[in-house]
mmCIF file of C-alpha atoms in Angstrom:
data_model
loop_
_atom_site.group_PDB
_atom_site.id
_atom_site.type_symbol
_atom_site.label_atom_id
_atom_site.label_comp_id
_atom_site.label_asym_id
_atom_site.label_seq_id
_atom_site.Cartn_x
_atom_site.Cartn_y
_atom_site.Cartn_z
ATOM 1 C CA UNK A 18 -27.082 249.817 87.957
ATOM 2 C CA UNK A 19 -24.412 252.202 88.141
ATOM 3 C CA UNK A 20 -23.893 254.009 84.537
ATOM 4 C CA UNK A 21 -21.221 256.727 83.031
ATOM 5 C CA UNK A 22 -22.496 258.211 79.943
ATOM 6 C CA UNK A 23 -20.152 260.498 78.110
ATOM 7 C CA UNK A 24 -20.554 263.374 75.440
ATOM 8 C CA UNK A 25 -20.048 262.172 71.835
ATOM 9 C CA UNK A 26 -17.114 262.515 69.548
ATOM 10 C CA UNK A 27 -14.969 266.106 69.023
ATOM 11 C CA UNK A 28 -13.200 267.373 66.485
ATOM 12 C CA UNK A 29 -11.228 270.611 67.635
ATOM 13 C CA UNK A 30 -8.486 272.993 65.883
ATOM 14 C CA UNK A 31 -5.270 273.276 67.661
ATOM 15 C CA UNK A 32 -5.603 276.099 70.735
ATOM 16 C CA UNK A 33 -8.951 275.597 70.784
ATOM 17 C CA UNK A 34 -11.013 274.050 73.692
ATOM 18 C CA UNK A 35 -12.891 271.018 74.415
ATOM 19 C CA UNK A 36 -15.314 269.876 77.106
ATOM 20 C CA UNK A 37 -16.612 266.549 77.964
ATOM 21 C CA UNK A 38 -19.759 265.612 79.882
ATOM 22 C CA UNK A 39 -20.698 262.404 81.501
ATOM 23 C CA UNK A 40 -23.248 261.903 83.366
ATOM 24 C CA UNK A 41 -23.527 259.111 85.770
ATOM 25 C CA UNK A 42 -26.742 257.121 86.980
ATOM 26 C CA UNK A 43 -27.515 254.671 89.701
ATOM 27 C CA UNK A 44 -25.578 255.770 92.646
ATOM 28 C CA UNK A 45 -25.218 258.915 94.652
ATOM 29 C CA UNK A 46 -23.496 260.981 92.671
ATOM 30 C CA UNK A 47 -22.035 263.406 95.201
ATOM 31 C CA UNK A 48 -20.646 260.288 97.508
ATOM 32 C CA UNK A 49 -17.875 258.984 94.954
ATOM 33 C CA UNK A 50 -14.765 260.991 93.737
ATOM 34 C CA UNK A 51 -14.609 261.012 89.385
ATOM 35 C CA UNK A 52 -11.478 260.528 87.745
ATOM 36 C CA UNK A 53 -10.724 261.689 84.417
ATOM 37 C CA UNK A 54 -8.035 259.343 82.430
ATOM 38 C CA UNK A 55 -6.980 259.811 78.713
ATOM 39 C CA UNK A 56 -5.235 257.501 76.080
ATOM 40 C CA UNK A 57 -3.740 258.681 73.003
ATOM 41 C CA UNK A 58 -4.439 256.051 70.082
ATOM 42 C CA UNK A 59 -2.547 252.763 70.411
ATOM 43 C CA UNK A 60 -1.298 253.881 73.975
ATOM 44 C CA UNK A 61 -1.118 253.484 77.260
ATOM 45 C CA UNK A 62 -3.737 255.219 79.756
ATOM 46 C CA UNK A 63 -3.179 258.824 81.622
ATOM 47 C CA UNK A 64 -4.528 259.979 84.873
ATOM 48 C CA UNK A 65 -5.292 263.186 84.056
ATOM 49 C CA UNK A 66 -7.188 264.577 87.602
ATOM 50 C CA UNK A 67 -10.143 263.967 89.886
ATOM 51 C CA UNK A 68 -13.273 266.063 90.957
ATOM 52 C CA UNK A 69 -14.658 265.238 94.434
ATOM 53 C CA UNK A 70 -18.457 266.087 93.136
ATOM 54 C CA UNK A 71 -19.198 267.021 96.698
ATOM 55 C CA UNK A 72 -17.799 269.918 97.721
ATOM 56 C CA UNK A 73 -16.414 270.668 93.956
ATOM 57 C CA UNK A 74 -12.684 270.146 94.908
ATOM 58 C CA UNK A 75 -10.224 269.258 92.486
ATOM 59 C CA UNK A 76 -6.840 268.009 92.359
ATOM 60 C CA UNK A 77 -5.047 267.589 88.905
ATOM 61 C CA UNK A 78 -1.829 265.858 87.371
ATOM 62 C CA UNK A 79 0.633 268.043 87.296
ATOM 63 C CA UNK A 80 1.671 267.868 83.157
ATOM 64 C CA UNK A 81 -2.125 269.504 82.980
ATOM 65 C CA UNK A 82 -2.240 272.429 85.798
ATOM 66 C CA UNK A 83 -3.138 275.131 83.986
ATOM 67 C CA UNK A 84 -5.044 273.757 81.472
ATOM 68 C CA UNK A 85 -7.458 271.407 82.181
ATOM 69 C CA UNK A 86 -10.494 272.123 84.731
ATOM 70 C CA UNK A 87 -12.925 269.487 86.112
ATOM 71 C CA UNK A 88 -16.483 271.201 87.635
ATOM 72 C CA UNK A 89 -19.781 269.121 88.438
ATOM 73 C CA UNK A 90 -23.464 269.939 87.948
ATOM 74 C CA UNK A 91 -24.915 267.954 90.983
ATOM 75 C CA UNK A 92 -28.296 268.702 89.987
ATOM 76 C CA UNK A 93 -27.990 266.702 86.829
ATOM 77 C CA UNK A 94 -25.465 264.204 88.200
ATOM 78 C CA UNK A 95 -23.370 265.261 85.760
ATOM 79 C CA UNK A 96 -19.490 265.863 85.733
ATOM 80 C CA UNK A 97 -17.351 267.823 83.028
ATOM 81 C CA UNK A 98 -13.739 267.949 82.090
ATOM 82 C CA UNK A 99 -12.824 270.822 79.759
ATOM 83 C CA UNK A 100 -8.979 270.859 78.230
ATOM 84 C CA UNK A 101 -7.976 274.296 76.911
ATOM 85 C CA UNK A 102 -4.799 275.268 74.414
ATOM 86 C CA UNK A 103 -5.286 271.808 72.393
ATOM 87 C CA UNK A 104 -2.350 270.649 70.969
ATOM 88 C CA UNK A 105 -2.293 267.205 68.446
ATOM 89 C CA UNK A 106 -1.013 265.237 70.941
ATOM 90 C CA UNK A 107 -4.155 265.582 73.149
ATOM 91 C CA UNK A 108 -5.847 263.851 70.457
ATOM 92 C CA UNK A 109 -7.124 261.338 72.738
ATOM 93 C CA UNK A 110 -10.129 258.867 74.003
ATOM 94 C CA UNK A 111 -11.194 260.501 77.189
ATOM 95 C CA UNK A 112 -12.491 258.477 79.792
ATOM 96 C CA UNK A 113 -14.674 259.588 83.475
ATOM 97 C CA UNK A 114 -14.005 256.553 85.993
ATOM 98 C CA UNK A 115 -15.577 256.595 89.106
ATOM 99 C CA UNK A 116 -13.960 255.959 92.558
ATOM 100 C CA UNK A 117 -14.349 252.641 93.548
ATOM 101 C CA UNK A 118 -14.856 253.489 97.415
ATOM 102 C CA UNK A 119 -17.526 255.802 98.763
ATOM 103 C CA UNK A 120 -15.142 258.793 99.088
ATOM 104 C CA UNK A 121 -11.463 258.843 96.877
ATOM 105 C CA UNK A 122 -9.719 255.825 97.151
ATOM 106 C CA UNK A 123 -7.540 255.820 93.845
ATOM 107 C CA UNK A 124 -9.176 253.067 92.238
ATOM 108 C CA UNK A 125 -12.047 252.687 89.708
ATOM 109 C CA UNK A 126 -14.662 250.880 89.188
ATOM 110 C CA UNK A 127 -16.654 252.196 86.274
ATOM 111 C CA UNK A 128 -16.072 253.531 83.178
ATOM 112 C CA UNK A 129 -17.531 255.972 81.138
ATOM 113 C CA UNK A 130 -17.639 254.335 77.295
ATOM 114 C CA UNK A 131 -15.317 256.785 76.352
ATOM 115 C CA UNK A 132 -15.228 260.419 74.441
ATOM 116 C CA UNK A 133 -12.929 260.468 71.341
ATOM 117 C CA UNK A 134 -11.149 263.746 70.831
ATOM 118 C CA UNK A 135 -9.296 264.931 67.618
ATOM 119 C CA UNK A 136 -7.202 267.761 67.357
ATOM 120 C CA UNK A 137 -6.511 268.706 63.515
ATOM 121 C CA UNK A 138 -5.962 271.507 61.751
ATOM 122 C CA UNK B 6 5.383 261.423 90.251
ATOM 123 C CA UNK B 7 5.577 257.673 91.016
ATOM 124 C CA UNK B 8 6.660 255.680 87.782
ATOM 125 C CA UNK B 9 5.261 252.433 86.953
ATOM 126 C CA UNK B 10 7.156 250.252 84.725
ATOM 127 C CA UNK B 11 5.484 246.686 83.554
ATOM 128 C CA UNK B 12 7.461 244.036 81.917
ATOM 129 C CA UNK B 13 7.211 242.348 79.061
ATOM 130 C CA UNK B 14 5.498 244.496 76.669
ATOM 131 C CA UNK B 15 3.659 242.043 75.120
ATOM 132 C CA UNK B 16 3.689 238.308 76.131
ATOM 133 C CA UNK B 17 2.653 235.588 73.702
ATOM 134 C CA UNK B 18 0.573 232.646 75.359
ATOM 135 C CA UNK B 19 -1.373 229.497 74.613
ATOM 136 C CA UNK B 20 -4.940 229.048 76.109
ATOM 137 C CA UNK B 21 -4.022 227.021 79.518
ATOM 138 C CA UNK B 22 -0.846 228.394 80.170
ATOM 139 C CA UNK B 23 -0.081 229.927 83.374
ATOM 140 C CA UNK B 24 1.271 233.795 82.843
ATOM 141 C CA UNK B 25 2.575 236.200 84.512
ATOM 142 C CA UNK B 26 3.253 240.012 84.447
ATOM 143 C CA UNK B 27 5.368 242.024 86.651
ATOM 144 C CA UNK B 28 5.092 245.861 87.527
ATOM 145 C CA UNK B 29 7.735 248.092 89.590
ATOM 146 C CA UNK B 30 7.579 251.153 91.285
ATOM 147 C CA UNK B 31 10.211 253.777 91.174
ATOM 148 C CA UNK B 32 9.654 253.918 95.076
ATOM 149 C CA UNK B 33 7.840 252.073 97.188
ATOM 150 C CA UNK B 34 3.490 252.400 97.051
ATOM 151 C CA UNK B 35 3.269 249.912 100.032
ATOM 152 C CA UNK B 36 0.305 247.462 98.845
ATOM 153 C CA UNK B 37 -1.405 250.563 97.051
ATOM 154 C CA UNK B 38 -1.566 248.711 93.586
ATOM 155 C CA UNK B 39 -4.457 247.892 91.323
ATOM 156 C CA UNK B 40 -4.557 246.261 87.940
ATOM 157 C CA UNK B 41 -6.799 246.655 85.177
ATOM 158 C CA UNK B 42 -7.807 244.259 81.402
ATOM 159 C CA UNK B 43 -8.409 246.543 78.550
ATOM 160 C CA UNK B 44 -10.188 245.035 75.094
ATOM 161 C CA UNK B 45 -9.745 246.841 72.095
ATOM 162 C CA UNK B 46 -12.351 249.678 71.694
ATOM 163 C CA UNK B 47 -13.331 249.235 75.527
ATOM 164 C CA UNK B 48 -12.867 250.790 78.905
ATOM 165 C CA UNK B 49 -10.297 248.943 81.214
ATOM 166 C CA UNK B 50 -12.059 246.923 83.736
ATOM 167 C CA UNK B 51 -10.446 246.995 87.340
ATOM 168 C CA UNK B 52 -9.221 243.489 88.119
ATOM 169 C CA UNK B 53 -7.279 243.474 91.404
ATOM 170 C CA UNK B 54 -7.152 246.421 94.102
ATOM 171 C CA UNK B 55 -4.908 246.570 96.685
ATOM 172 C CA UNK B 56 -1.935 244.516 95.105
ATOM 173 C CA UNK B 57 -4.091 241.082 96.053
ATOM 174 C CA UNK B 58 -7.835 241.641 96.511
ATOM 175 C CA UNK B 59 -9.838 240.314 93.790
ATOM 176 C CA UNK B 60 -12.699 242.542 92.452
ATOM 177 C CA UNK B 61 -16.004 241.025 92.777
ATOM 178 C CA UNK B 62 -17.148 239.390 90.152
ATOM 179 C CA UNK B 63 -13.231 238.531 88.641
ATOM 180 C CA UNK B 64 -12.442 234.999 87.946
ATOM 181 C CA UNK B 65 -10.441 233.099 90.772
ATOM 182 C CA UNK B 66 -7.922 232.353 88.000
ATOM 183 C CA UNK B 67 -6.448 235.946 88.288
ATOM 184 C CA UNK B 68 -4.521 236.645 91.380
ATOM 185 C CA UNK B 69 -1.973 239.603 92.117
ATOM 186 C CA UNK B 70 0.855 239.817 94.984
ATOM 187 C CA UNK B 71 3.658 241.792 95.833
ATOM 188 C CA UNK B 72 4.493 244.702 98.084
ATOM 189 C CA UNK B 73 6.843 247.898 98.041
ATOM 190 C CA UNK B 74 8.119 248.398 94.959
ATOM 191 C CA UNK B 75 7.511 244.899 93.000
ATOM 192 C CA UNK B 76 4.241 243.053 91.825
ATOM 193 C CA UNK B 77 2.506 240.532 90.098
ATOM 194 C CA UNK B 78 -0.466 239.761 88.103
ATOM 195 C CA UNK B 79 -1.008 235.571 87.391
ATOM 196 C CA UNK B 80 -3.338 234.432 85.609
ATOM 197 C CA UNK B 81 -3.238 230.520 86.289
ATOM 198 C CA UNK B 82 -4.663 229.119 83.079
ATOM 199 C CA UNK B 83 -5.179 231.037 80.240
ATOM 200 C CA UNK B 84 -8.878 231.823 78.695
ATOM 201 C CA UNK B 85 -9.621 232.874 75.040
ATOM 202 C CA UNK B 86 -11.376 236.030 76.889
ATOM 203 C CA UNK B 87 -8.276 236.983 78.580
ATOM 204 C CA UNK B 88 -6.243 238.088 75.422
ATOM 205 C CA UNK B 89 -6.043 241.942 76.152
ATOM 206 C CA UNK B 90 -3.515 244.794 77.852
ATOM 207 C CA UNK B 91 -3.142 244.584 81.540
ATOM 208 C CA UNK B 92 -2.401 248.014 83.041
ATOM 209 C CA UNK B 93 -0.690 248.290 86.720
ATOM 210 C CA UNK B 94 -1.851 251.226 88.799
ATOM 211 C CA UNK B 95 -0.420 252.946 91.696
ATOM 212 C CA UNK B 96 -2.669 254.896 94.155
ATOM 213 C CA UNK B 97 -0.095 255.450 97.017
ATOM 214 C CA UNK B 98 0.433 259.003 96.010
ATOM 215 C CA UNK B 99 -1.964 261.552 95.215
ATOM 216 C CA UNK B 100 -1.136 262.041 91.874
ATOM 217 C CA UNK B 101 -1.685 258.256 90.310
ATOM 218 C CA UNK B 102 -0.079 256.833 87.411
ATOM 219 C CA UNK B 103 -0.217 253.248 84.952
ATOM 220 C CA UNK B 104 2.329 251.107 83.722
ATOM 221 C CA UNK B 105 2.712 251.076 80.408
ATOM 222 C CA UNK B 106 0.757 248.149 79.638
ATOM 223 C CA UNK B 107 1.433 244.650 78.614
ATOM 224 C CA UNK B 108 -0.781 242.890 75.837
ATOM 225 C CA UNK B 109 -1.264 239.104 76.098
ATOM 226 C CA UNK B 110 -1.474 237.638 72.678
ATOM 227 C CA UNK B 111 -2.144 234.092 71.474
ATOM 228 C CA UNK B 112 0.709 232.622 70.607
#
């Protein structure tokens, strides 16, 4: 069964950097795009970029360019979304979703559980 | 970017009503639509791909439409496991975006 596991909970200062794992089981990891999506507390939910964990290539929102950077460790199935410069309003849950078609289709399918991030002074 | 608006905000329903959310597109995404259910404390969970194909495994009793710029989510008759936030999606352009969301509550 296919299964997103993501790093546990961060608490970062402001301009400091963060970096999520998750780590996916039960499917060929280097066949489906990964999404990274974010949602502040009691809002809505942010595409934030996607990794094609083939070839490495990445393509991110625009409102992040600069400051976010998705990379992949195929050998441990494993895909990582670091967000640099924190501010407080990145405090966030960060989710990994994985493309529901074999390839990048736009959709998702599964979920990581989620990776809470808190940016405090 | 592509903005998604959903309306209402919240909706207040009884179990067995029929409801039904709309989302708009600033321009038009063709049939490239998807819509998620989010529970509090959980991951969304995709319900609908491609403005009307169900997901496998969703109940029958949710159904989108719509093309262009305007959709729909229905949900025929109510469940007590379908009080949550339904999120539009649009992946017509490369960079994607979500409605803002629209929480079903029990009225």
């Amino acid at each position: 069964q296919v299964q997103l596991v993501q790093s546990g909970a961060e608490v970062k200062k402001p301009g400091a950097s963060v970096k999520v794992s998750c780590k996916a089981s039960g499917y060929t990891f280097t066949g489906y795009y990964m999404h990274w999506v974010r949602q502040a507390p009691g809002q809505g939910l942010e595409w934030m970029g996607r990794i094609n964990p083939n070839s490495g290539g990445t393509n991110y929102a625009q409102k992040f360019q600069g400051r976010v950077t998705m990379t992949r460790d195929t050998s441990i199935s494993t895909a990582y979304m670091e967000l640099s410069r924190l501010r407080s309003d990145d405090t966030a849950v960060y989710y990994c979703a994985r493309d529901r078609n074999y390839g990048d289709s736009g959709t998702f399918d599964y979920w990581g559980q989620g990776t809470l991030v808190t940016v405090s002074s | 970017d592509i903005q998604m608006t959903q309306s209402p905000s919240t909706l207040s329903a009884s179990v067995g009503d029929r409801v039904t959310i709309t989302c708009r597109a600033s321009q038009s995404i063709s049939s490239w639509l998807a819509w998620y259910q989010q529970k509090p404390g959980k991951a969304p969970k995709l319900l609908i791909y491609k403005a009307s194909s169900l997901e496998s495994g969703v109940p029958s009793r949710f159904s989108g439409s719509g093309s262009g710029t305007e959709f729909t989510l229905t949900i025929s008759s109510l469940q007590p496991d379908d009080f949550a936030t339904y999120y539009c999606q649009q992946y017509n352009s490369y960079s994607l975006t979500f409605g803002g969301g629209t929480k079903v509550e029990i009225k």
